[in-house]
PDB file of C-alpha atoms in Angstrom:
ATOM      1  CA  UNK A 194     -18.559 -20.015  10.868  1.00 67.00           C
ATOM      2  CA  UNK A 195     -19.277 -18.416   7.883  1.00 84.00           C
ATOM      3  CA  UNK A 196     -17.274 -18.509   4.523  1.00 93.00           C
ATOM      4  CA  UNK A 197     -18.140 -14.814   3.457  1.00 95.00           C
ATOM      5  CA  UNK A 198     -15.796 -13.762   6.404  1.00 97.00           C
ATOM      6  CA  UNK A 199     -11.939 -15.029   6.262  1.00 97.00           C
ATOM      7  CA  UNK A 200     -10.091 -14.652   9.513  1.00 97.00           C
ATOM      8  CA  UNK A 201      -6.174 -15.732   9.588  1.00 97.00           C
ATOM      9  CA  UNK A 202      -3.471 -14.950  11.973  1.00 97.00           C
ATOM     10  CA  UNK A 203       0.248 -13.875  10.213  1.00 95.00           C
ATOM     11  CA  UNK A 204       2.297 -13.837  13.808  1.00 95.00           C
ATOM     12  CA  UNK A 205       1.128 -11.234  15.802  1.00 97.00           C
ATOM     13  CA  UNK A 206      -1.092 -10.004  12.779  1.00 98.00           C
ATOM     14  CA  UNK A 207      -4.903 -10.952  12.829  1.00 98.00           C
ATOM     15  CA  UNK A 208      -6.902 -10.646   9.198  1.00 98.00           C
ATOM     16  CA  UNK A 209     -10.328  -9.976   8.736  1.00 98.00           C
ATOM     17  CA  UNK A 210     -11.471 -10.364   5.094  1.00 98.00           C
ATOM     18  CA  UNK A 211     -15.206  -9.650   4.283  1.00 98.00           C
ATOM     19  CA  UNK A 212     -15.456 -11.430   1.431  1.00 96.00           C
ATOM     20  CA  UNK A 213     -18.860 -11.376  -0.243  1.00 95.00           C
ATOM     21  CA  UNK A 214     -17.246  -9.630  -3.190  1.00 94.00           C
ATOM     22  CA  UNK A 215     -21.060 -10.302  -5.232  1.00 92.00           C
ATOM     23  CA  UNK A 216     -22.766  -8.038  -3.095  1.00 93.00           C
ATOM     24  CA  UNK A 217     -19.500  -5.037  -2.867  1.00 95.00           C
ATOM     25  CA  UNK A 218     -19.109  -6.997   0.792  1.00 96.00           C
ATOM     26  CA  UNK A 219     -22.754  -5.714   2.037  1.00 93.00           C
ATOM     27  CA  UNK A 220     -23.052  -7.502   5.216  1.00 93.00           C
ATOM     28  CA  UNK A 221     -25.680  -9.919   5.995  1.00 91.00           C
ATOM     29  CA  UNK A 222     -26.462 -11.322   9.475  1.00 91.00           C
ATOM     30  CA  UNK A 223     -24.415 -14.479   8.752  1.00 92.00           C
ATOM     31  CA  UNK A 224     -21.554 -11.841   8.563  1.00 94.00           C
ATOM     32  CA  UNK A 225     -22.476 -10.290  11.730  1.00 95.00           C
ATOM     33  CA  UNK A 226     -22.163 -12.984  13.627  1.00 95.00           C
ATOM     34  CA  UNK A 227     -19.157 -14.364  12.259  1.00 96.00           C
ATOM     35  CA  UNK A 228     -17.082 -11.067  12.101  1.00 97.00           C
ATOM     36  CA  UNK A 229     -18.419 -10.533  16.042  1.00 97.00           C
ATOM     37  CA  UNK A 230     -16.932 -14.793  16.523  1.00 97.00           C
ATOM     38  CA  UNK A 231     -13.456 -13.411  14.370  1.00 97.00           C
ATOM     39  CA  UNK A 232     -13.083 -10.680  16.819  1.00 98.00           C
ATOM     40  CA  UNK A 233     -13.484 -12.541  19.895  1.00 98.00           C
ATOM     41  CA  UNK A 234     -10.905 -15.166  19.029  1.00 97.00           C
ATOM     42  CA  UNK A 235      -8.683 -12.529  17.983  1.00 98.00           C
ATOM     43  CA  UNK A 236      -8.682 -10.486  20.878  1.00 97.00           C
ATOM     44  CA  UNK A 237      -8.511 -13.428  23.181  1.00 97.00           C
ATOM     45  CA  UNK A 238      -5.302 -14.536  21.361  1.00 97.00           C
ATOM     46  CA  UNK A 239      -2.318 -13.102  23.264  1.00 95.00           C
ATOM     47  CA  UNK A 240       0.386 -13.147  20.075  1.00 96.00           C
ATOM     48  CA  UNK A 241      -2.456 -11.086  18.047  1.00 97.00           C
ATOM     49  CA  UNK A 242      -1.074  -7.250  18.393  1.00 97.00           C
ATOM     50  CA  UNK A 243      -3.031  -5.818  15.533  1.00 98.00           C
ATOM     51  CA  UNK A 244      -6.437  -6.464  14.138  1.00 98.00           C
ATOM     52  CA  UNK A 245      -6.463  -5.481   9.766  1.00 98.00           C
ATOM     53  CA  UNK A 246      -9.781  -5.415   8.602  1.00 98.00           C
ATOM     54  CA  UNK A 247      -9.776  -5.657   5.190  1.00 98.00           C
ATOM     55  CA  UNK A 248     -13.260  -6.212   2.072  1.00 97.00           C
ATOM     56  CA  UNK A 249     -12.750  -9.242  -0.429  1.00 97.00           C
ATOM     57  CA  UNK A 250     -11.902  -7.902  -4.516  1.00 94.00           C
ATOM     58  CA  UNK A 251     -10.661  -4.349  -5.411  1.00 90.00           C
ATOM     59  CA  UNK A 252     -14.368  -2.590  -5.396  1.00 96.00           C
ATOM     60  CA  UNK A 253     -15.173  -2.334  -1.786  1.00 97.00           C
ATOM     61  CA  UNK A 254     -14.472  -2.230   1.785  1.00 98.00           C
ATOM     62  CA  UNK A 255     -18.292  -2.889   2.855  1.00 97.00           C
ATOM     63  CA  UNK A 256     -21.223  -1.521   0.873  1.00 94.00           C
ATOM     64  CA  UNK A 257     -23.453  -1.813   4.030  1.00 85.00           C
ATOM     65  CA  UNK A 258     -26.601  -3.719   4.387  1.00 81.00           C
ATOM     66  CA  UNK A 259     -27.603  -7.441   2.169  1.00 72.00           C
ATOM     67  CA  UNK A 260     -30.617  -5.591   0.894  1.00 71.00           C
ATOM     68  CA  UNK A 261     -31.635  -8.438  -0.675  1.00 66.00           C
ATOM     69  CA  UNK A 262     -31.478 -10.257   2.437  1.00 66.00           C
ATOM     70  CA  UNK A 263     -33.820  -7.517   4.052  1.00 62.00           C
ATOM     71  CA  UNK A 264     -37.256  -9.270   3.627  1.00 60.00           C
ATOM     72  CA  UNK A 265     -35.445 -12.345   5.531  1.00 64.00           C
ATOM     73  CA  UNK A 266     -33.543 -10.810   8.175  1.00 56.00           C
ATOM     74  CA  UNK A 267     -34.610  -7.095   8.985  1.00 60.00           C
ATOM     75  CA  UNK A 268     -38.566  -7.367   8.190  1.00 62.00           C
ATOM     76  CA  UNK A 269     -40.903  -7.295  11.389  1.00 64.00           C
ATOM     77  CA  UNK A 270     -39.448  -6.052  14.830  1.00 65.00           C
ATOM     78  CA  UNK A 271     -37.830  -9.523  16.426  1.00 77.00           C
ATOM     79  CA  UNK A 272     -36.176 -10.072  13.193  1.00 74.00           C
ATOM     80  CA  UNK A 273     -34.976  -6.145  12.625  1.00 78.00           C
ATOM     81  CA  UNK A 274     -33.736  -5.915  16.451  1.00 82.00           C
ATOM     82  CA  UNK A 275     -31.704  -9.505  15.718  1.00 86.00           C
ATOM     83  CA  UNK A 276     -29.979  -8.071  12.811  1.00 84.00           C
ATOM     84  CA  UNK A 277     -29.133  -4.876  14.854  1.00 85.00           C
ATOM     85  CA  UNK A 278     -28.164  -6.033  17.971  1.00 91.00           C
ATOM     86  CA  UNK A 279     -25.709  -8.367  16.100  1.00 91.00           C
ATOM     87  CA  UNK A 280     -24.230  -5.497  14.326  1.00 91.00           C
ATOM     88  CA  UNK A 281     -24.146  -3.896  17.338  1.00 94.00           C
ATOM     89  CA  UNK A 282     -22.218  -6.480  19.151  1.00 96.00           C
ATOM     90  CA  UNK A 283     -19.546  -6.868  16.522  1.00 96.00           C
ATOM     91  CA  UNK A 284     -18.913  -3.453  16.140  1.00 96.00           C
ATOM     92  CA  UNK A 285     -18.810  -3.174  19.927  1.00 96.00           C
ATOM     93  CA  UNK A 286     -15.877  -5.914  20.235  1.00 97.00           C
ATOM     94  CA  UNK A 287     -14.138  -4.568  17.961  1.00 97.00           C
ATOM     95  CA  UNK A 288     -14.107  -1.062  19.675  1.00 96.00           C
ATOM     96  CA  UNK A 289     -13.227  -2.053  22.850  1.00 95.00           C
ATOM     97  CA  UNK A 290     -10.702  -4.867  21.985  1.00 96.00           C
ATOM     98  CA  UNK A 291      -7.040  -4.617  23.491  1.00 95.00           C
ATOM     99  CA  UNK A 292      -6.205  -5.311  19.966  1.00 97.00           C
ATOM    100  CA  UNK A 293      -4.971  -1.582  17.880  1.00 98.00           C
ATOM    101  CA  UNK A 294      -7.850  -2.325  14.631  1.00 98.00           C
ATOM    102  CA  UNK A 295      -7.434  -0.419  11.052  1.00 98.00           C
ATOM    103  CA  UNK A 296     -10.026  -0.268   8.755  1.00 98.00           C
ATOM    104  CA  UNK A 297      -8.022  -0.877   4.968  1.00 98.00           C
ATOM    105  CA  UNK A 298     -10.110   0.287   3.157  1.00 98.00           C
ATOM    106  CA  UNK A 299     -10.088   0.001  -1.166  1.00 97.00           C
ATOM    107  CA  UNK A 300     -13.150   1.190  -3.147  1.00 97.00           C
ATOM    108  CA  UNK A 301     -16.511   1.713  -1.442  1.00 97.00           C
ATOM    109  CA  UNK A 302     -17.596   2.151   2.205  1.00 97.00           C
ATOM    110  CA  UNK A 303     -21.097   2.655   2.880  1.00 96.00           C
ATOM    111  CA  UNK A 304     -23.838   2.701   5.668  1.00 92.00           C
ATOM    112  CA  UNK A 305     -22.432   0.177   7.930  1.00 92.00           C
ATOM    113  CA  UNK A 306     -19.085   0.359   6.226  1.00 96.00           C
ATOM    114  CA  UNK A 307     -18.397   3.153   7.870  1.00 96.00           C
ATOM    115  CA  UNK A 308     -19.546   2.047  10.986  1.00 95.00           C
ATOM    116  CA  UNK A 309     -17.093  -0.535  10.520  1.00 97.00           C
ATOM    117  CA  UNK A 310     -14.450   1.608   9.637  1.00 97.00           C
ATOM    118  CA  UNK A 311     -15.687   4.109  12.860  1.00 97.00           C
ATOM    119  CA  UNK A 312     -15.280   1.464  15.499  1.00 97.00           C
ATOM    120  CA  UNK A 313     -11.250   0.946  14.269  1.00 98.00           C
ATOM    121  CA  UNK A 314      -8.451   2.877  16.082  1.00 98.00           C
ATOM    122  CA  UNK A 315      -6.801   3.876  12.496  1.00 98.00           C
ATOM    123  CA  UNK A 316      -8.613   3.837   9.033  1.00 98.00           C
ATOM    124  CA  UNK A 317      -6.444   4.448   5.683  1.00 98.00           C
ATOM    125  CA  UNK A 318      -8.070   4.135   1.720  1.00 98.00           C
ATOM    126  CA  UNK A 319      -6.850   4.177  -1.902  1.00 98.00           C
ATOM    127  CA  UNK A 320      -7.440   7.297  -3.529  1.00 97.00           C
ATOM    128  CA  UNK A 321     -10.395   5.425  -5.052  1.00 97.00           C
ATOM    129  CA  UNK A 322     -12.971   4.932  -2.572  1.00 98.00           C
ATOM    130  CA  UNK A 323     -16.112   6.657  -1.834  1.00 97.00           C
ATOM    131  CA  UNK A 324     -18.002   7.079   1.315  1.00 97.00           C
ATOM    132  CA  UNK A 325     -21.344   7.572   2.288  1.00 95.00           C
ATOM    133  CA  UNK A 326     -24.306   6.921   4.632  1.00 92.00           C
ATOM    134  CA  UNK A 327     -27.620   6.691   2.827  1.00 89.00           C
ATOM    135  CA  UNK A 328     -30.117   6.136   5.513  1.00 85.00           C
ATOM    136  CA  UNK A 329     -32.758   8.056   4.238  1.00 86.00           C
ATOM    137  CA  UNK A 330     -33.305   5.848   1.312  1.00 85.00           C
ATOM    138  CA  UNK A 331     -34.022   2.867   3.159  1.00 80.00           C
ATOM    139  CA  UNK A 332     -35.866   4.519   5.701  1.00 84.00           C
ATOM    140  CA  UNK A 333     -33.505   3.218   8.814  1.00 83.00           C
ATOM    141  CA  UNK A 334     -31.931   4.195  11.936  1.00 86.00           C
ATOM    142  CA  UNK A 335     -29.130   4.551  13.657  1.00 88.00           C
ATOM    143  CA  UNK A 336     -28.873   3.448  17.625  1.00 87.00           C
ATOM    144  CA  UNK A 337     -26.702   6.041  19.861  1.00 91.00           C
ATOM    145  CA  UNK A 338     -23.705   4.452  19.949  1.00 89.00           C
ATOM    146  CA  UNK A 339     -22.915   3.862  16.139  1.00 88.00           C
ATOM    147  CA  UNK A 340     -23.570   7.598  15.500  1.00 93.00           C
ATOM    148  CA  UNK A 341     -21.398   8.808  18.675  1.00 94.00           C
ATOM    149  CA  UNK A 342     -18.461   6.646  17.498  1.00 95.00           C
ATOM    150  CA  UNK A 343     -19.009   8.439  13.894  1.00 96.00           C
ATOM    151  CA  UNK A 344     -19.838  11.663  15.595  1.00 97.00           C
ATOM    152  CA  UNK A 345     -16.737  11.117  18.007  1.00 96.00           C
ATOM    153  CA  UNK A 346     -14.226  11.154  14.401  1.00 97.00           C
ATOM    154  CA  UNK A 347     -16.018  12.956  12.299  1.00 97.00           C
ATOM    155  CA  UNK A 348     -18.250  15.973  13.858  1.00 97.00           C
ATOM    156  CA  UNK A 349     -22.161  16.546  14.027  1.00 97.00           C
ATOM    157  CA  UNK A 350     -21.710  18.943  10.674  1.00 97.00           C
ATOM    158  CA  UNK A 351     -20.119  15.788   8.539  1.00 97.00           C
ATOM    159  CA  UNK A 352     -22.162  13.250  10.100  1.00 96.00           C
ATOM    160  CA  UNK A 353     -25.511  16.011   8.929  1.00 96.00           C
ATOM    161  CA  UNK A 354     -23.788  15.361   5.831  1.00 96.00           C
ATOM    162  CA  UNK A 355     -24.290  12.524   5.298  1.00 95.00           C
ATOM    163  CA  UNK A 356     -27.030  10.994   6.886  1.00 94.00           C
ATOM    164  CA  UNK A 357     -29.386  14.047   6.443  1.00 95.00           C
ATOM    165  CA  UNK A 358     -28.274  15.303   3.197  1.00 94.00           C
ATOM    166  CA  UNK A 359     -27.157  12.728   1.313  1.00 93.00           C
ATOM    167  CA  UNK A 360     -23.513  13.543   0.259  1.00 95.00           C
ATOM    168  CA  UNK A 361     -20.511  10.969  -0.695  1.00 96.00           C
ATOM    169  CA  UNK A 362     -17.539  12.165  -0.149  1.00 97.00           C
ATOM    170  CA  UNK A 363     -14.585  11.111  -1.805  1.00 97.00           C
ATOM    171  CA  UNK A 364     -11.279  10.232  -0.657  1.00 98.00           C
ATOM    172  CA  UNK A 365     -10.209  13.843  -0.402  1.00 98.00           C
ATOM    173  CA  UNK A 366     -12.922  15.077   1.627  1.00 97.00           C
ATOM    174  CA  UNK A 367     -13.153  12.116   3.805  1.00 98.00           C
ATOM    175  CA  UNK A 368      -9.806  12.764   4.965  1.00 98.00           C
ATOM    176  CA  UNK A 369     -10.353  16.609   5.335  1.00 97.00           C
ATOM    177  CA  UNK A 370     -13.343  15.578   7.335  1.00 97.00           C
ATOM    178  CA  UNK A 371     -11.164  13.393   9.339  1.00 97.00           C
ATOM    179  CA  UNK A 372     -12.485  10.250   8.388  1.00 98.00           C
ATOM    180  CA  UNK A 373      -9.310   8.771   7.098  1.00 98.00           C
ATOM    181  CA  UNK A 374      -6.223   9.382   8.310  1.00 98.00           C
ATOM    182  CA  UNK A 375      -3.810   8.915   4.852  1.00 98.00           C
ATOM    183  CA  UNK A 376      -5.381   8.904   1.506  1.00 98.00           C
ATOM    184  CA  UNK A 377      -3.051   6.636  -0.966  1.00 98.00           C
ATOM    185  CA  UNK A 378      -2.239   6.304  -4.599  1.00 97.00           C
ATOM    186  CA  UNK A 379      -3.115   2.804  -5.947  1.00 95.00           C
ATOM    187  CA  UNK A 380      -0.036   1.534  -6.359  1.00 96.00           C
ATOM    188  CA  UNK A 381       1.078   2.701  -2.914  1.00 97.00           C
ATOM    189  CA  UNK A 382      -2.306   1.197  -0.924  1.00 97.00           C
ATOM    190  CA  UNK A 383      -1.212  -2.294  -0.051  1.00 96.00           C
ATOM    191  CA  UNK A 384       3.255  -0.996   1.258  1.00 97.00           C
ATOM    192  CA  UNK A 385       1.795   1.254   3.091  1.00 98.00           C
ATOM    193  CA  UNK A 386      -0.915  -0.641   5.065  1.00 98.00           C
ATOM    194  CA  UNK A 387       1.754  -3.679   4.826  1.00 97.00           C
ATOM    195  CA  UNK A 388       4.157  -1.176   6.420  1.00 97.00           C
ATOM    196  CA  UNK A 389       1.970   0.372   9.549  1.00 97.00           C
ATOM    197  CA  UNK A 390       0.516  -3.092  10.457  1.00 97.00           C
ATOM    198  CA  UNK A 391       4.256  -4.349  10.463  1.00 97.00           C
ATOM    199  CA  UNK A 392       5.165  -1.468  12.700  1.00 96.00           C
ATOM    200  CA  UNK A 393       2.476  -1.714  15.130  1.00 97.00           C
ATOM    201  CA  UNK A 394       2.865  -5.783  15.406  1.00 97.00           C
ATOM    202  CA  UNK A 395       6.268  -5.021  16.038  1.00 96.00           C
ATOM    203  CA  UNK A 396       5.467  -2.461  18.823  1.00 96.00           C
ATOM    204  CA  UNK A 397       5.094  -2.260  22.838  1.00 97.00           C
ATOM    205  CA  UNK A 398       1.580  -3.853  22.942  1.00 96.00           C
ATOM    206  CA  UNK A 399       1.276  -2.084  26.607  1.00 97.00           C
ATOM    207  CA  UNK A 400       1.669   0.527  25.275  1.00 97.00           C
ATOM    208  CA  UNK A 401      -0.833   0.291  22.500  1.00 97.00           C
ATOM    209  CA  UNK A 402      -3.537  -1.341  24.901  1.00 96.00           C
ATOM    210  CA  UNK A 403      -2.607   2.093  27.450  1.00 97.00           C
ATOM    211  CA  UNK A 404      -3.557   4.743  24.707  1.00 97.00           C
ATOM    212  CA  UNK A 405      -6.236   3.039  23.016  1.00 97.00           C
ATOM    213  CA  UNK A 406      -8.101   2.473  26.382  1.00 97.00           C
ATOM    214  CA  UNK A 407      -6.933   6.299  27.666  1.00 97.00           C
ATOM    215  CA  UNK A 408      -7.955   7.754  24.079  1.00 97.00           C
ATOM    216  CA  UNK A 409     -11.675   5.794  24.401  1.00 96.00           C
ATOM    217  CA  UNK A 410     -11.773   7.185  28.094  1.00 96.00           C
ATOM    218  CA  UNK A 411     -11.625  10.815  26.941  1.00 96.00           C
ATOM    219  CA  UNK A 412     -14.590   9.879  24.040  1.00 95.00           C
ATOM    220  CA  UNK A 413     -16.875   9.018  27.144  1.00 93.00           C
ATOM    221  CA  UNK A 414     -19.047  10.838  29.135  1.00 93.00           C
ATOM    222  CA  UNK A 415     -17.592  12.172  32.293  1.00 95.00           C
ATOM    223  CA  UNK A 416     -19.345  10.038  34.534  1.00 96.00           C
ATOM    224  CA  UNK A 417     -18.322   6.731  32.841  1.00 95.00           C
ATOM    225  CA  UNK A 418     -14.676   7.457  32.529  1.00 96.00           C
ATOM    226  CA  UNK A 419     -12.359   4.624  34.711  1.00 97.00           C
ATOM    227  CA  UNK A 420      -9.657   6.974  35.180  1.00 97.00           C
ATOM    228  CA  UNK A 421      -8.108   4.521  38.115  1.00 97.00           C
ATOM    229  CA  UNK A 422      -7.929   1.880  35.092  1.00 97.00           C
ATOM    230  CA  UNK A 423      -6.202   4.517  32.941  1.00 97.00           C
ATOM    231  CA  UNK A 424      -3.644   5.508  36.212  1.00 98.00           C
ATOM    232  CA  UNK A 425      -2.965   2.150  36.492  1.00 97.00           C
ATOM    233  CA  UNK A 426      -2.121   1.138  32.537  1.00 97.00           C
ATOM    234  CA  UNK A 427       0.343   3.826  32.318  1.00 97.00           C
ATOM    235  CA  UNK A 428       1.892   2.893  35.599  1.00 97.00           C
ATOM    236  CA  UNK A 429       1.969  -0.629  33.782  1.00 97.00           C
ATOM    237  CA  UNK A 430       3.635   0.788  31.359  1.00 97.00           C
ATOM    238  CA  UNK A 431       6.884   1.885  32.975  1.00 96.00           C
ATOM    239  CA  UNK A 432       7.145  -1.019  35.827  1.00 97.00           C
ATOM    240  CA  UNK A 433       7.350  -3.603  32.335  1.00 97.00           C
ATOM    241  CA  UNK A 434      10.444  -5.389  31.463  1.00 96.00           C
ATOM    242  CA  UNK A 435       9.126  -3.790  27.651  1.00 96.00           C
ATOM    243  CA  UNK A 436       9.932  -0.486  29.103  1.00 96.00           C
ATOM    244  CA  UNK A 437      13.301  -1.682  29.756  1.00 96.00           C
ATOM    245  CA  UNK A 438      12.763  -3.485  26.573  1.00 96.00           C
ATOM    246  CA  UNK A 439      12.658  -0.092  25.156  1.00 96.00           C
ATOM    247  CA  UNK A 440      15.175   2.358  26.448  1.00 96.00           C
ATOM    248  CA  UNK A 441      18.382  -0.728  26.385  1.00 96.00           C
ATOM    249  CA  UNK A 442      17.105  -1.160  22.414  1.00 96.00           C
ATOM    250  CA  UNK A 443      17.768   2.513  22.024  1.00 95.00           C
ATOM    251  CA  UNK A 444      21.221   3.249  24.078  1.00 96.00           C
ATOM    252  CA  UNK A 445      22.300  -0.423  21.674  1.00 96.00           C
ATOM    253  CA  UNK A 446      20.870   1.197  18.675  1.00 96.00           C
ATOM    254  CA  UNK A 447      19.050  -1.878  17.491  1.00 95.00           C
ATOM    255  CA  UNK A 448      14.930  -2.537  17.472  1.00 94.00           C
ATOM    256  CA  UNK A 449      13.587  -3.582  20.562  1.00 95.00           C
ATOM    257  CA  UNK A 450      11.817  -6.966  21.132  1.00 96.00           C
ATOM    258  CA  UNK A 451       8.841  -6.573  23.083  1.00 96.00           C
ATOM    259  CA  UNK A 452       6.788  -8.779  25.167  1.00 95.00           C
ATOM    260  CA  UNK A 453       4.075  -7.589  26.701  1.00 93.00           C
ATOM    261  CA  UNK A 454       5.511  -7.710  29.432  1.00 93.00           C
TER     262      UNK A 454
END
């Protein structure tokens, strides 16, 4: 594991921090590999219900790739393919995870930072945050799955604005485009993230898994949809002990205690 990816478990909450603040948390190959390991570890932990991503410091979430390492990590077909695959594997692991994921964006979210954010289920940002995809500036490309996730969130026109037009979105425009679900003043950002994470962590995990899987299924091409699994997960919710606990708790006017059973 690299010290540039910090992973912490806090009860039902898994926290991943991109810890490269001197480079605005730009991603290197070792960071992508460490990130994948962290996601897989948290996804395999039955106690974890939500994964939170954030950048170290108060300037940036993730500001793309670490350009200072391009010569070593991305020049040449084999090197570039290894780097690209490392990123794809990590983001796919997050996107497919049974845990609900949140991108807590406080500052710059550029290039690979946006790819990471749209691999999460939820995205919230502070009002100082800025978003962009300067691909044309560096001559880099994006594979289908990466662009598909972005298009699923903001649509083709906004994706073209960033990738072809080189436009940056401030927090308000990112919200208007649907890239983030809420914009918070700096003084309220941490409290909002903590409250949202706690709400998810205390919720029914089978419901979270079922809703996430079904929504992601809707976004797939029809031939790739597993509708039988969607139905099985739906039925499992109503057959669960958690469903009975939720109904009892409502009747007894108390908070439910869900176990994922």
